[in-house]
Coordinates of C-alpha atoms and ligand atoms in Angstrom, one line a residue:
M1 CA 14.3 -14.0 -130.2
G2 CA 17.6 -14.4 -131.6
D3 CA 18.3 -17.4 -129.6
Q4 CA 15.3 -19.2 -130.6
I5 CA 15.7 -23.3 -131.0
R6 CA 13.6 -25.2 -133.2
F7 CA 13.0 -28.9 -132.0
K8 CA 11.9 -31.2 -134.4
I9 CA 9.5 -33.8 -133.2
A10 CA 7.6 -37.0 -134.2
L11 CA 4.4 -37.9 -132.3
L12 CA 3.6 -41.6 -132.7
G13 CA -0.4 -41.8 -131.7
L14 CA -3.2 -39.4 -131.6
G15 CA -5.6 -40.9 -129.5
T16 CA -6.5 -40.1 -125.9
V17 CA -3.0 -39.4 -124.7
G18 CA -1.8 -38.3 -128.0
S19 CA -4.5 -35.5 -128.3
G20 CA -3.9 -34.2 -125.0
V21 CA 0.1 -34.1 -125.8
L22 CA -0.9 -32.2 -129.0
Q23 CA -3.2 -29.8 -127.3
T24 CA -1.0 -29.2 -124.6
L25 CA 1.9 -28.2 -126.5
Q26 CA -0.5 -25.9 -128.6
N27 CA -1.9 -24.3 -125.9
R28 CA 1.5 -23.6 -124.2
S29 CA 3.6 -22.9 -127.3
D30 CA 3.8 -19.1 -126.1
D31 CA 4.9 -20.3 -122.8
L32 CA 7.6 -22.8 -124.5
L33 CA 8.9 -19.8 -126.6
N34 CA 8.9 -17.0 -124.0
R35 CA 10.6 -19.1 -121.4
F36 CA 12.8 -21.4 -123.0
G37 CA 13.0 -19.9 -126.6
W38 CA 11.8 -23.1 -127.9
E39 CA 9.5 -23.6 -130.9
I40 CA 8.2 -27.2 -131.1
D41 CA 7.8 -28.2 -134.9
I42 CA 5.6 -31.3 -134.9
R43 CA 6.9 -33.2 -138.3
H44 CA 4.8 -36.2 -138.2
I45 CA 1.9 -37.7 -136.3
L46 CA 1.6 -41.4 -136.9
V47 CA -1.9 -43.0 -136.7
R48 CA -3.6 -46.2 -137.9
N49 CA -7.0 -44.2 -139.7
L50 CA -6.4 -40.9 -141.4
Q51 CA -10.5 -40.7 -141.7
K52 CA -11.1 -40.9 -138.0
D53 CA -13.1 -38.2 -136.3
R54 CA -10.7 -36.8 -133.5
G55 CA -13.0 -34.4 -132.1
F56 CA -10.8 -31.6 -133.3
P57 CA -9.6 -30.1 -136.8
T58 CA -6.8 -32.3 -138.0
D59 CA -6.4 -30.8 -141.8
H60 CA -3.7 -28.6 -141.2
L61 CA -1.8 -31.6 -139.1
P62 CA 1.3 -33.7 -140.5
M63 CA -0.8 -37.0 -140.1
T64 CA 0.7 -40.0 -141.9
T65 CA 0.0 -43.8 -141.7
D66 CA 3.4 -44.5 -143.1
V67 CA 6.0 -45.3 -140.7
N68 CA 8.7 -44.8 -143.1
R69 CA 7.9 -41.2 -143.0
V70 CA 9.1 -41.1 -139.4
L71 CA 12.0 -43.7 -139.9
D72 CA 13.3 -41.7 -142.9
D73 CA 13.4 -38.3 -141.3
P74 CA 17.1 -37.8 -140.8
D75 CA 16.5 -34.7 -138.7
L76 CA 14.4 -35.6 -135.7
D77 CA 15.4 -34.5 -132.3
L78 CA 12.5 -36.5 -130.0
V79 CA 9.9 -39.2 -130.9
V80 CA 7.1 -39.3 -128.3
E81 CA 5.5 -42.8 -128.4
V82 CA 2.0 -42.7 -127.2
M83 CA 0.5 -45.5 -129.5
G84 CA 0.6 -48.3 -127.0
G85 CA 1.4 -52.1 -127.6
I86 CA 4.7 -53.7 -128.2
E87 CA 4.9 -53.7 -132.3
P88 CA 5.3 -51.2 -133.8
A89 CA 6.3 -49.2 -131.2
K90 CA 9.4 -51.2 -130.0
T91 CA 11.0 -51.3 -133.4
L92 CA 10.2 -47.5 -134.1
I93 CA 11.7 -46.7 -130.8
Q94 CA 14.8 -48.7 -131.5
S95 CA 15.2 -47.3 -134.7
S96 CA 14.8 -43.6 -133.6
I97 CA 17.4 -44.3 -130.8
R98 CA 19.8 -45.6 -133.4
K99 CA 19.4 -42.4 -135.5
G100 CA 20.4 -40.3 -132.3
C101 CA 16.9 -39.4 -131.2
H102 CA 15.5 -39.0 -127.7
I103 CA 12.4 -40.9 -126.7
V104 CA 9.5 -40.0 -124.7
T105 CA 6.8 -42.8 -124.0
A106 CA 3.9 -43.6 -121.9
N107 CA 3.9 -47.5 -122.8
K108 CA 4.2 -49.2 -119.5
E109 CA 3.9 -52.6 -121.4
L110 CA 6.8 -51.8 -123.5
M111 CA 9.0 -50.6 -120.8
A112 CA 8.1 -53.3 -118.2
K113 CA 8.8 -55.9 -120.7
Y114 CA 11.8 -54.1 -122.6
G115 CA 12.8 -51.3 -120.6
K116 CA 16.1 -52.6 -119.7
E117 CA 17.0 -53.6 -123.1
L118 CA 16.0 -50.3 -124.8
L119 CA 17.7 -48.0 -121.9
H120 CA 20.7 -50.2 -122.5
L121 CA 20.6 -49.2 -126.3
A122 CA 19.9 -45.5 -125.3
N123 CA 22.8 -45.4 -123.4
E124 CA 25.0 -47.0 -126.2
H125 CA 23.7 -44.1 -128.5
G126 CA 23.8 -41.3 -125.9
V127 CA 20.1 -40.8 -125.9
K128 CA 17.4 -40.7 -123.4
I129 CA 14.1 -42.3 -122.7
Y130 CA 11.9 -40.9 -120.3
Y131 CA 8.7 -42.7 -119.4
E132 CA 7.0 -40.8 -116.4
A133 CA 3.6 -41.2 -118.0
S134 CA 3.8 -45.0 -117.8
V135 CA 3.1 -45.1 -114.0
A136 CA 0.5 -43.5 -112.3
G137 CA -0.7 -41.0 -115.1
G138 CA 0.2 -37.5 -113.9
I139 CA 1.8 -38.3 -110.5
P140 CA 5.7 -37.8 -110.9
I141 CA 6.7 -40.8 -109.0
L142 CA 9.5 -42.2 -111.3
H143 CA 11.3 -38.7 -111.2
T144 CA 10.6 -38.8 -107.5
L145 CA 12.3 -42.2 -107.1
Q146 CA 15.0 -41.2 -109.6
Q147 CA 16.1 -37.8 -108.6
Y148 CA 14.7 -37.3 -104.9
L149 CA 15.4 -40.6 -103.3
Q150 CA 18.8 -41.4 -103.9
V151 CA 20.3 -42.0 -100.7
N152 CA 17.2 -43.7 -99.4
R153 CA 16.9 -47.4 -99.1
I154 CA 13.3 -48.4 -99.9
R155 CA 11.6 -50.9 -97.9
S156 CA 8.4 -50.9 -99.7
I157 CA 6.4 -49.3 -102.6
R158 CA 2.7 -49.8 -102.7
G159 CA 0.0 -48.2 -104.5
I160 CA -3.4 -47.9 -106.4
I161 CA -1.8 -47.9 -109.5
N162 CA -4.8 -48.6 -112.0
G163 CA -7.4 -45.6 -112.9
T164 CA -9.6 -47.9 -114.2
C165 CA -10.2 -50.3 -111.6
N166 CA -10.4 -47.5 -109.0
Y167 CA -12.9 -45.9 -111.0
I168 CA -15.0 -49.3 -111.2
L169 CA -14.5 -50.0 -107.6
T170 CA -15.5 -46.8 -106.6
Q171 CA -18.7 -46.6 -108.7
M172 CA -19.6 -49.7 -107.5
S173 CA -19.3 -48.8 -103.9
N174 CA -20.3 -45.1 -103.7
H175 CA -23.0 -45.4 -106.4
G176 CA -24.2 -49.0 -106.0
K177 CA -23.3 -49.7 -109.7
E178 CA -22.8 -53.4 -111.1
Y179 CA -19.1 -54.1 -112.8
E180 CA -20.2 -54.0 -116.3
E181 CA -21.7 -50.5 -116.0
A182 CA -18.9 -49.3 -114.3
L183 CA -16.4 -50.5 -116.9
R184 CA -18.4 -49.1 -119.8
E185 CA -18.1 -45.5 -118.0
A186 CA -14.5 -46.1 -117.6
Q187 CA -14.0 -46.8 -121.2
K188 CA -16.2 -43.9 -122.3
K189 CA -13.8 -41.5 -120.3
G190 CA -10.7 -42.7 -121.7
Y191 CA -9.2 -44.3 -118.6
A192 CA -9.5 -47.8 -119.9
E193 CA -6.9 -49.4 -122.3
A194 CA -7.8 -50.3 -125.7
D195 CA -8.3 -54.0 -124.4
P196 CA -10.1 -53.7 -120.8
S197 CA -8.7 -57.1 -119.8
S198 CA -5.3 -55.4 -119.4
D199 CA -6.8 -53.0 -116.8
V200 CA -9.5 -55.3 -115.1
D201 CA -7.4 -58.6 -115.0
G202 CA -4.4 -56.6 -113.2
F203 CA -1.8 -56.8 -116.3
D204 CA -1.9 -53.0 -116.5
A205 CA -0.9 -52.7 -112.7
V206 CA 1.7 -55.9 -113.0
Y207 CA 3.6 -53.5 -115.7
K208 CA 3.6 -50.4 -113.6
L209 CA 4.7 -52.6 -110.3
A210 CA 7.5 -53.8 -112.5
I211 CA 8.7 -50.5 -113.6
L212 CA 8.2 -49.2 -110.0
S213 CA 10.3 -52.0 -108.8
A214 CA 13.1 -51.5 -111.2
N215 CA 13.5 -47.8 -110.2
A216 CA 12.9 -48.4 -106.5
F217 CA 14.9 -51.5 -105.9
G218 CA 17.1 -51.9 -109.0
L219 CA 15.2 -55.3 -109.8
D220 CA 15.3 -57.1 -113.2
V221 CA 11.5 -57.8 -113.0
D222 CA 9.8 -60.9 -114.7
V223 CA 6.2 -59.6 -115.3
N224 CA 4.9 -63.1 -115.7
Q225 CA 6.3 -64.1 -112.2
I226 CA 4.1 -61.3 -110.4
P227 CA 1.3 -63.0 -108.8
R228 CA -1.8 -61.2 -110.1
Q229 CA -5.4 -61.0 -109.6
G230 CA -8.0 -58.7 -111.2
I231 CA -11.2 -57.5 -110.1
R232 CA -13.5 -58.8 -112.7
N233 CA -14.9 -61.5 -110.3
I234 CA -15.8 -58.7 -107.7
Q235 CA -19.8 -58.4 -107.4
G236 CA -21.7 -55.6 -105.9
V237 CA -22.4 -57.9 -103.0
D238 CA -18.6 -58.1 -102.0
I239 CA -18.5 -54.3 -101.8
R240 CA -21.6 -54.3 -99.4
L241 CA -20.1 -57.2 -97.4
A242 CA -16.8 -55.3 -97.2
K243 CA -18.5 -52.3 -96.1
E244 CA -20.4 -54.1 -93.4
L245 CA -17.1 -55.6 -92.1
G246 CA -15.5 -52.0 -92.2
Y247 CA -13.5 -52.4 -95.3
V248 CA -13.1 -50.8 -98.7
V249 CA -11.9 -53.0 -101.8
K250 CA -9.0 -51.4 -103.8
L251 CA -6.7 -52.9 -106.4
I252 CA -3.4 -52.7 -104.8
G253 CA 0.1 -53.2 -106.4
E254 CA 3.2 -53.8 -103.9
A255 CA 6.5 -54.5 -103.7
V256 CA 8.3 -55.2 -100.1
R257 CA 11.7 -55.7 -99.5
E258 CA 13.1 -58.4 -97.3
G259 CA 16.6 -58.4 -97.2
A260 CA 17.7 -59.4 -100.9
D261 CA 14.2 -60.6 -101.6
I262 CA 11.6 -58.3 -103.3
K263 CA 8.2 -59.6 -102.7
L264 CA 5.8 -58.4 -105.5
R265 CA 2.0 -58.9 -105.9
V266 CA -1.2 -57.2 -107.5
G267 CA -4.4 -57.7 -106.3
P268 CA -7.5 -56.5 -104.8
Q269 CA -7.4 -55.9 -101.0
L270 CA -9.7 -54.9 -98.4
L271 CA -8.5 -51.7 -96.7
G272 CA -9.7 -50.5 -93.4
W273 CA -11.5 -47.2 -93.6
D274 CA -8.6 -45.5 -91.6
H275 CA -6.0 -46.6 -94.3
P276 CA -4.7 -43.6 -96.1
F277 CA -5.6 -45.4 -99.7
A278 CA -9.2 -45.7 -98.5
R279 CA -10.6 -42.5 -99.8
V280 CA -8.4 -42.3 -102.9
D281 CA -11.4 -42.9 -105.0
D282 CA -12.6 -42.8 -109.0
V283 CA -9.5 -42.3 -111.3
W284 CA -7.1 -41.0 -108.7
N285 CA -4.1 -43.2 -108.1
A286 CA -1.9 -43.1 -104.7
V287 CA 1.9 -44.2 -104.3
S288 CA 3.3 -44.5 -100.9
V289 CA 7.0 -45.3 -100.6
E290 CA 8.4 -46.3 -97.4
S291 CA 12.1 -45.8 -96.8
D292 CA 14.9 -45.2 -94.4
V293 CA 15.6 -41.6 -94.3
V294 CA 12.4 -39.7 -95.5
G295 CA 10.2 -42.3 -94.0
E296 CA 6.7 -42.7 -95.4
L297 CA 6.0 -40.6 -98.5
T298 CA 2.8 -40.9 -100.4
L299 CA 1.9 -39.1 -103.8
I300 CA -2.0 -38.9 -105.0
G301 CA -3.1 -37.6 -108.3
H302 CA -4.9 -38.5 -111.6
G303 CA -3.7 -41.7 -112.5
A304 CA -5.1 -41.7 -115.9
G305 CA -7.1 -39.8 -118.5
Q306 CA -5.9 -37.3 -121.2
Y307 CA -4.4 -34.3 -119.6
P308 CA -3.0 -35.9 -116.5
T309 CA -1.1 -38.1 -118.5
A310 CA -0.2 -35.5 -121.3
S311 CA 1.2 -33.5 -118.3
A312 CA 3.8 -36.5 -117.7
V313 CA 4.6 -36.7 -121.2
V314 CA 5.2 -33.0 -121.9
E315 CA 7.0 -32.7 -118.7
D316 CA 9.3 -35.5 -120.1
M317 CA 9.7 -33.6 -123.4
I318 CA 10.8 -30.6 -121.6
A319 CA 13.1 -32.3 -119.3
I320 CA 14.7 -34.0 -122.2
L321 CA 15.1 -30.9 -124.3
K322 CA 16.6 -28.9 -121.5
K323 CA 19.3 -31.3 -121.2
M324 CA 19.8 -32.4 -124.9
D325 CA 23.6 -32.1 -124.3
T326 CA 24.1 -34.3 -121.2
K327 CA 25.7 -37.5 -121.0
D328 CA 24.0 -41.0 -120.1
S329 CA 20.5 -41.5 -118.6
K330 CA 20.2 -44.3 -116.0
P331 CA 16.7 -44.1 -115.1
F332 CA 16.7 -47.8 -113.9
T333 CA 18.2 -47.8 -110.4
I334 CA 21.3 -50.0 -110.3
A335 CA 21.2 -52.1 -107.4
S336 CA 24.1 -52.3 -104.9
E337 CA 23.6 -56.0 -104.3
P338 CA 21.8 -58.6 -106.2
M339 CA 18.1 -58.8 -105.7
T340 CA 15.9 -61.5 -106.2
Q341 CA 12.3 -61.5 -107.0
T342 CA 9.7 -63.5 -105.1
S343 CA 5.7 -63.5 -104.4
L344 CA 4.3 -61.5 -101.4
S345 CA 1.8 -63.2 -99.4
T346 CA -0.4 -62.3 -96.7
P347 CA -2.2 -64.3 -93.9
W348 CA -5.2 -62.2 -94.0
F349 CA -8.1 -62.8 -96.3
Y350 CA -11.6 -62.2 -97.2
I351 CA -13.9 -65.0 -98.7
R352 CA -17.1 -64.8 -100.1
C353 CA -19.6 -67.5 -101.3
N354 CA -23.1 -67.3 -102.7
D355 CA -25.9 -69.7 -102.2
T356 CA -29.6 -70.0 -102.3
S357 CA -29.9 -71.7 -98.7
L358 CA -28.8 -70.0 -95.5
D359 CA -28.4 -73.2 -93.7
T360 CA -25.7 -74.5 -96.5
L361 CA -23.9 -71.3 -95.9
E362 CA -23.9 -71.6 -92.1
T363 CA -22.5 -75.1 -92.6
V364 CA -19.6 -73.7 -94.9
Q365 CA -19.0 -71.1 -92.3
K366 CA -18.5 -73.6 -89.5
V367 CA -16.3 -75.9 -91.9
L368 CA -14.0 -72.9 -92.9
A369 CA -13.9 -71.9 -89.0
T370 CA -12.4 -75.3 -88.3
H371 CA -9.7 -75.0 -90.9
T372 CA -8.9 -71.1 -90.7
Q373 CA -9.5 -68.6 -87.9
F374 CA -12.6 -66.8 -88.9
L375 CA -12.2 -63.3 -87.4
E376 CA -15.5 -61.9 -88.7
W377 CA -18.2 -62.8 -90.9
R378 CA -21.5 -61.6 -92.0
I379 CA -24.5 -63.1 -94.1
L380 CA -26.4 -60.6 -96.6
E381 CA -29.7 -61.7 -98.0
T382 CA -30.1 -60.5 -101.5
R383 CA -33.1 -60.5 -104.0
N384 CA -33.2 -60.6 -107.9
D385 CA -34.8 -61.8 -110.7
H386 CA -33.8 -65.3 -109.9
G387 CA -35.3 -65.2 -106.3
R388 CA -33.6 -64.7 -103.1
F389 CA -29.9 -65.7 -102.2
Y390 CA -27.4 -65.5 -99.5
S391 CA -23.7 -64.2 -99.5
L392 CA -21.4 -65.2 -96.8
G393 CA -18.4 -62.9 -96.3
G394 CA -15.7 -63.2 -93.9
V395 CA -12.3 -61.9 -93.0
L396 CA -10.2 -65.2 -91.8
F397 CA -6.6 -65.6 -90.9
D398 CA -4.5 -68.4 -92.3
P399 CA -0.8 -68.4 -91.4
D400 CA 0.1 -71.1 -93.8
G401 CA -2.4 -69.7 -96.2
D402 CA -1.3 -68.7 -99.7
L403 CA -4.4 -67.5 -102.1
E404 CA -4.0 -70.8 -104.0
G405 CA -4.1 -72.9 -101.0
L406 CA -7.2 -70.9 -99.5
E407 CA -9.0 -71.2 -103.0
N408 CA -8.5 -74.9 -103.1
L409 CA -9.8 -75.1 -99.5
L410 CA -13.0 -73.0 -100.3
N411 CA -13.6 -75.0 -103.6
D412 CA -13.5 -78.3 -101.6
V413 CA -15.8 -77.2 -99.1
C414 CA -18.1 -75.6 -101.5
L415 CA -18.3 -78.4 -103.7
R416 CA -19.3 -80.7 -100.8
F417 CA -22.1 -78.3 -99.4
M418 CA -23.0 -75.7 -101.9
E419 CA -25.3 -75.7 -105.1
S420 CA -23.2 -73.2 -106.8
T421 CA -19.4 -72.9 -106.4
D422 CA -19.3 -68.9 -106.9
T423 CA -16.7 -67.8 -104.3
L424 CA -13.8 -65.3 -104.2
V425 CA -10.9 -65.0 -102.2
L426 CA -9.0 -61.7 -101.5
S427 CA -6.3 -60.6 -99.5
V428 CA -6.9 -57.8 -96.6
Y429 CA -4.5 -55.2 -95.6
N430 CA -5.4 -54.2 -91.8
P431 CA -2.8 -53.9 -89.1
A432 CA -5.5 -53.6 -86.6
L433 CA -6.3 -57.2 -87.3
V434 CA -2.9 -58.3 -85.8
S435 CA -4.5 -57.9 -82.2
R436 CA -7.1 -59.9 -83.0
V437 CA -5.0 -63.0 -83.7
P438 CA -3.8 -65.1 -80.5
S439 CA 0.0 -64.3 -80.1
N440 CA 1.2 -67.8 -80.7
V441 CA -0.2 -67.8 -84.1
F442 CA 1.0 -64.3 -84.7
S443 CA 4.6 -65.4 -84.1
Q444 CA 4.1 -67.7 -87.1
V445 CA 3.5 -64.7 -89.3
V446 CA 6.4 -62.9 -91.2
N447 CA 6.1 -59.9 -93.3
F448 CA 3.3 -57.9 -92.0
Ligands
NAP501 P1 -5.5 -45.0 -127.8 O1 -6.4 -43.9 -127.5 O2 -5.9 -46.2 -128.3 O3 -4.6 -44.2 -129.1 C1 -3.7 -44.9 -129.7 C2 -3.2 -44.1 -131.1 O4 -2.1 -44.6 -131.4 C3 -4.3 -43.8 -131.9 O5 -4.2 -42.6 -132.4 C4 -4.1 -44.8 -133.0 O6 -4.3 -44.6 -134.3 C5 -2.5 -45.0 -133.0 N1 -1.8 -46.3 -133.1 C6 -1.9 -47.5 -132.5 N2 -1.5 -48.6 -133.1 C7 -1.1 -47.9 -134.5 C8 -0.2 -48.6 -135.4 N3 0.0 -49.7 -135.5 N4 0.2 -47.7 -136.3 C9 0.0 -46.2 -136.5 N5 -0.8 -45.8 -135.4 C10 -1.2 -46.6 -134.2 O7 -4.6 -45.1 -126.7 P2 -4.1 -44.2 -125.5 O8 -5.2 -44.5 -124.2 O9 -3.8 -42.7 -126.0 O10 -2.7 -44.8 -124.9 C11 -1.6 -44.7 -125.4 C12 -0.5 -45.2 -124.6 O11 -0.2 -44.2 -123.5 C13 -0.6 -46.6 -124.1 O12 0.8 -47.1 -124.1 C14 -1.2 -46.4 -122.9 O13 -0.8 -47.8 -122.1 C15 -0.5 -45.2 -122.3 N6 -1.2 -44.7 -121.3 C16 -2.6 -44.3 -121.3 C17 -3.1 -43.6 -120.4 C18 -4.7 -43.3 -120.5 O14 -5.2 -42.7 -119.5 N7 -5.3 -43.6 -121.6 C19 -2.5 -43.4 -119.1 C20 -1.1 -43.3 -119.1 C21 -0.6 -44.1 -120.0 P3 -5.6 -44.2 -134.5 O15 -6.2 -43.3 -133.8 O16 -5.8 -43.9 -136.1 O17 -6.6 -45.8 -134.2
HSE502 N1 -5.6 -47.7 -118.3 C1 -4.6 -47.2 -117.4 C2 -5.1 -47.0 -116.1 C3 -4.2 -45.7 -117.8 O1 -6.6 -47.2 -115.9 O2 -4.5 -46.5 -115.1 C4 -3.2 -45.1 -117.0 O3 -2.2 -45.8 -117.1

């Protein structure tokens, strides 16, 4: 073993992902030695709480709560950031880059908001930042975009990119669970972010969509400008109504190119049962890329969780260590022409209204039908501790509609007729609906 190399590493974070990374490196240490002649020397493991029970022995590990142990170490080759959040992660990464350390991170919030700045700094200092784990867990979508679709012009990229939401929606759909119970299970399994609102309100998917769009289109994305809708207002009755109408509900992130415009959006959608994503369940993610040379390509895999995410982190580490001597990294695509970011909208919507009176809902249905094209609708009766109530669910077409306009209309109608204003609007993706709309109306529709 004369050619053995000892790489010196700091691991920032030993939570769900960090523990998976540590255990994968330990379990594969013989492979790394035999295959590459590498020994991975973990010099520091940064955590917040040294006393925490991590479910495995930690006495022998170089754990610390002192960031200076990492900052003052002059010999580190690689820093692996799996702590999450913006600070102190950003400052630690910047300081490590300035010392000449390569970086692997799983931090989608940081990369979505400061990726461009960090990549620029890394290029200035001749080091790399790899961040495959930040999007869709174990699915190697970023390397696919960066390395295997370089002559392709990408027209769209869409996906189920939040495992927690997909898990919750699947539990509601396949096991009749209510939202809160399914969320608790997702948190217990380590899928959810520390703050669950990041997942269920769509922020996490927005960050991932921003990173995907930067890589697919060379777009400099402002995450605050991406229209975002989460899943916390979806009730069991919506899932049942959707099923009755022939759909499944999924949280979708999508970016569609039209000329120099890249239209972006994150929100729950109703997908027809024959849609390729319809049976991508639980914590599975799927990302579909449409481009001019290869056509359509869909990658499906575990989008969150300890080992799928650790896989992406450790593979990034190996990729960096294998070429520690090469030049600039260009992980964000450089656009050949200036791109503009806009909002993606769709003319198809699902609406749901709840009320205790069947007559009221039938009136609401009639009023909505005069303002929009109501293509299909159902009314379900539900009983709970408070008695009997009804839910009107329908799919409608509104060529001028945007989510906000339709929500306003719905609120107006509901305020006029209904006791409660408990309503929901979701967009629908189902090309089969096109044939259900009169051609003069369809001609007004762009972007489907
Ligand atoms: P986690 O379980 O909450 O672990 C975070 C770790 O970082 C903990 O060990 C914590 O220390 C440490 N930490 C946090 N803030 C710190 C601070 N200020 N100083 C020192 N240590 C600090 O989070 P996770 O789920 O592993 O996620 C980590 C990163 O991976 C996040 O960026 C997340 O978005 C990303 N990610 C997660 C998944 C997933 O499935 N969980 C998938 C893809 C990407 P203590 O343990 O002492 O509290
Ligand atoms: N909380 C994220 C999710 C983790 O559920 O998809 C993976 O990025």
